[in-house]
Every structure is written in structure tokens, then in C-alpha cells.
PDB file of C-alpha atoms in Angstrom:
ATOM      1  CA  MET A   1     131.573  42.528 162.926  1.00  0.00           C
ATOM      2  CA  LYS A   2     133.281  39.354 164.019  1.00  0.00           C
ATOM      3  CA  SER A   3     135.538  37.521 161.644  1.00  0.00           C
ATOM      4  CA  ARG A   4     133.349  34.398 161.853  1.00  0.00           C
ATOM      5  CA  ASP A   5     130.279  36.391 160.764  1.00  0.00           C
ATOM      6  CA  ARG A   6     132.249  37.881 157.885  1.00  0.00           C
ATOM      7  CA  LEU A   7     133.432  34.442 156.838  1.00  0.00           C
ATOM      8  CA  GLN A   8     129.876  33.085 156.933  1.00  0.00           C
ATOM      9  CA  LYS A   9     128.666  35.919 154.715  1.00  0.00           C
ATOM     10  CA  MET A  10     131.645  35.415 152.436  1.00  0.00           C
ATOM     11  CA  ARG A  11     130.882  31.690 152.234  1.00  0.00           C
ATOM     12  CA  ALA A  12     127.282  32.394 151.264  1.00  0.00           C
ATOM     13  CA  LEU A  13     128.444  34.823 148.586  1.00  0.00           C
ATOM     14  CA  THR A  14     131.094  32.489 147.160  1.00  0.00           C
ATOM     15  CA  GLN A  15     128.558  29.640 147.060  1.00  0.00           C
ATOM     16  CA  MET A  16     126.094  31.834 145.151  1.00  0.00           C
ATOM     17  CA  ILE A  17     128.799  32.790 142.663  1.00  0.00           C
ATOM     18  CA  ARG A  18     129.812  29.139 142.307  1.00  0.00           C
ATOM     19  CA  ASP A  19     126.205  28.099 141.673  1.00  0.00           C
ATOM     20  CA  HIS A  20     125.769  30.908 139.138  1.00  0.00           C
ATOM     21  CA  ASP A  21     128.946  29.881 137.314  1.00  0.00           C
ATOM     22  CA  MET A  22     127.867  26.231 137.290  1.00  0.00           C
ATOM     23  CA  ALA A  23     124.467  27.147 135.849  1.00  0.00           C
ATOM     24  CA  ARG A  24     126.120  29.211 133.110  1.00  0.00           C
ATOM     25  CA  LEU A  25     128.484  26.348 132.331  1.00  0.00           C
ATOM     26  CA  GLN A  26     125.516  23.988 132.012  1.00  0.00           C
ATOM     27  CA  ARG A  27     123.697  26.416 129.693  1.00  0.00           C
ATOM     28  CA  LEU A  28     126.789  26.773 127.495  1.00  0.00           C
ATOM     29  CA  THR A  29     127.222  23.002 127.352  1.00  0.00           C
ATOM     30  CA  ALA A  30     123.564  22.524 126.390  1.00  0.00           C
ATOM     31  CA  ALA A  31     123.860  25.148 123.632  1.00  0.00           C
ATOM     32  CA  GLN A  32     126.998  23.476 122.306  1.00  0.00           C
ATOM     33  CA  ASN A  33     125.282  20.073 122.294  1.00  0.00           C
ATOM     34  CA  LEU A  34     122.328  21.538 120.395  1.00  0.00           C
ATOM     35  CA  THR A  35     124.667  22.992 117.773  1.00  0.00           C
ATOM     36  CA  ARG A  36     126.389  19.619 117.410  1.00  0.00           C
ATOM     37  CA  GLU A  37     123.006  17.940 116.915  1.00  0.00           C
ATOM     38  CA  LYS A  38     122.094  20.460 114.219  1.00  0.00           C
ATOM     39  CA  LEU A  39     125.410  19.808 112.474  1.00  0.00           C
ATOM     40  CA  ALA A  40     124.835  16.067 112.583  1.00  0.00           C
ATOM     41  CA  GLN A  41     121.420  16.458 110.958  1.00  0.00           C
ATOM     42  CA  LEU A  42     122.734  18.294 107.900  1.00  0.00           C
ATOM     43  CA  PRO A  43     123.072  16.156 104.784  1.00  0.00           C
ATOM     44  CA  VAL A  44     126.606  15.708 103.516  1.00  0.00           C
ATOM     45  CA  ARG A  45     125.960  14.059 100.163  1.00  0.00           C
ATOM     46  CA  ALA A  46     123.067  13.850  97.779  1.00  0.00           C
ATOM     47  CA  GLN A  47     122.071  10.746  95.925  1.00  0.00           C
ATOM     48  CA  MET A  48     122.601  10.905  92.191  1.00  0.00           C
ATOM     49  CA  ASN A  49     119.401  11.459  90.285  1.00  0.00           C
ATOM     50  CA  ILE A  50     118.883  11.369  86.539  1.00  0.00           C
ATOM     51  CA  ASP A  51     116.009  13.851  86.574  1.00  0.00           C
ATOM     52  CA  PRO A  52     117.578  17.290  85.828  1.00  0.00           C
ATOM     53  CA  ALA A  53     115.000  19.221  87.844  1.00  0.00           C
ATOM     54  CA  LEU A  54     115.477  17.045  90.896  1.00  0.00           C
ATOM     55  CA  PHE A  55     119.250  17.181  90.463  1.00  0.00           C
ATOM     56  CA  SER A  56     119.091  20.982  90.409  1.00  0.00           C
ATOM     57  CA  VAL A  57     117.022  21.033  93.591  1.00  0.00           C
ATOM     58  CA  GLN A  58     119.444  18.626  95.258  1.00  0.00           C
ATOM     59  CA  GLN A  59     122.391  20.814  94.297  1.00  0.00           C
ATOM     60  CA  ALA A  60     120.670  23.902  95.680  1.00  0.00           C
ATOM     61  CA  HIS A  61     119.927  22.037  98.893  1.00  0.00           C
ATOM     62  CA  LEU A  62     123.545  20.860  99.162  1.00  0.00           C
ATOM     63  CA  HIS A  63     124.716  24.450  98.679  1.00  0.00           C
ATOM     64  CA  TRP A  64     122.376  25.611 101.444  1.00  0.00           C
ATOM     65  CA  SER A  65     123.540  22.718 103.612  1.00  0.00           C
ATOM     66  CA  ALA A  66     127.195  23.676 103.085  1.00  0.00           C
ATOM     67  CA  GLN A  67     126.415  27.278 104.048  1.00  0.00           C
ATOM     68  CA  GLN A  68     124.597  26.102 107.169  1.00  0.00           C
ATOM     69  CA  MET A  69     127.497  23.811 108.042  1.00  0.00           C
ATOM     70  CA  MET A  70     129.971  26.704 107.795  1.00  0.00           C
ATOM     71  CA  HIS A  71     127.736  28.895 109.958  1.00  0.00           C
ATOM     72  CA  LEU A  72     127.220  26.170 112.566  1.00  0.00           C
ATOM     73  CA  ASN A  73     130.945  25.350 112.677  1.00  0.00           C
ATOM     74  CA  LEU A  74     131.720  29.011 113.384  1.00  0.00           C
ATOM     75  CA  LEU A  75     129.035  29.064 116.056  1.00  0.00           C
ATOM     76  CA  LEU A  76     130.445  25.865 117.558  1.00  0.00           C
ATOM     77  CA  ALA A  77     133.933  27.394 117.682  1.00  0.00           C
ATOM     78  CA  ARG A  78     132.585  30.459 119.513  1.00  0.00           C
ATOM     79  CA  GLN A  79     130.675  28.243 121.906  1.00  0.00           C
ATOM     80  CA  ARG A  80     133.790  26.173 122.594  1.00  0.00           C
ATOM     81  CA  ALA A  81     135.781  29.312 123.368  1.00  0.00           C
ATOM     82  CA  ALA A  82     133.071  30.545 125.743  1.00  0.00           C
ATOM     83  CA  LEU A  83     132.889  27.105 127.360  1.00  0.00           C
ATOM     84  CA  ILE A  84     136.652  26.972 127.930  1.00  0.00           C
ATOM     85  CA  GLU A  85     136.561  30.448 129.454  1.00  0.00           C
ATOM     86  CA  GLN A  86     133.595  29.539 131.656  1.00  0.00           C
ATOM     87  CA  ARG A  87     135.248  26.323 132.843  1.00  0.00           C
ATOM     88  CA  ALA A  88     138.202  28.340 134.119  1.00  0.00           C
ATOM     89  CA  LYS A  89     135.883  30.844 135.784  1.00  0.00           C
ATOM     90  CA  THR A  90     133.865  28.034 137.381  1.00  0.00           C
ATOM     91  CA  ALA A  91     137.027  26.344 138.644  1.00  0.00           C
ATOM     92  CA  ARG A  92     138.095  29.618 140.283  1.00  0.00           C
ATOM     93  CA  SER A  93     134.709  30.052 141.944  1.00  0.00           C
ATOM     94  CA  PHE A  94     134.832  26.452 143.204  1.00  0.00           C
ATOM     95  CA  GLY A  95     138.301  27.109 144.605  1.00  0.00           C
ATOM     96  CA  ARG A  96     137.218  30.296 146.321  1.00  0.00           C
ATOM     97  CA  ALA A  97     134.154  28.658 147.844  1.00  0.00           C
ATOM     98  CA  ASP A  98     136.291  25.764 149.061  1.00  0.00           C
ATOM     99  CA  ALA A  99     138.920  28.093 150.535  1.00  0.00           C
ATOM    100  CA  VAL A 100     136.334  30.113 152.454  1.00  0.00           C
ATOM    101  CA  ALA A 101     134.663  26.912 153.705  1.00  0.00           C
ATOM    102  CA  ARG A 102     138.020  25.639 154.938  1.00  0.00           C
ATOM    103  CA  LEU A 103     138.735  28.930 156.679  1.00  0.00           C
ATOM    104  CA  LEU A 104     135.361  28.784 158.370  1.00  0.00           C
ATOM    105  CA  ASP A 105     135.920  25.160 159.423  1.00  0.00           C
ATOM    106  CA  HIS A 106     139.360  26.084 160.738  1.00  0.00           C
ATOM    107  CA  LYS A 107     137.889  28.926 162.824  1.00  0.00           C
ATOM    108  CA  THR A 108     135.467  26.562 164.550  1.00  0.00           C
TER     109      THR A 108
END
């Protein structure tokens, strides 16, 4: 097999890997944005109400909201870590694809 043929196959492979890594990065970013939207929708404070029954319901809802906020913040931290890791992986795949393309251009 000629070196040019090998480089062309290698270029196709590195481009597929790059595209796969980019798609994963986009999915992770979309998931992180969705989590941020959910966090933004959670109520932070309740309005004071004189009715004891309504006050009790509001307090229960605030407790649930605080629990959800803690859960979503943990999820957001995990998503950030995965996103940082994927960015590095995507940068490497871009670099590899670029290096192979340059080698192929140099051979021509």
C-alpha cells in the first residue's frame, strides 16, 4: 500500500473521529445548558403569607426546591468536568486531523 493511500485512509479516519468528538461536545454542552435552565427556574424565595396552611405548603416547596438545587448543582459540576475532558479530547482530534491533512498536502 502506498503511503499516499495510507494517509488518505488515515485522514478519513481522523476526520470521522473529529466529527464524533465534536458531536459529543455539542451534546454535553446542550445537556449542561438544559441543567442551567432547570436551575434558573427553581424558586429561591417564597413570599410571606399569613395563612398557616399556605405557609406550610410554601415551606415544603422551598425545601423540595433546595433539594433539587443541590442535585442540579452536583449534576452541573459533573457535566462541567465531562465537558472540560471532552474539549481536550476534541482539541486533540482536531490537531490529529489537521496534522494528517498537512502531511497529505505536503505529499502532493
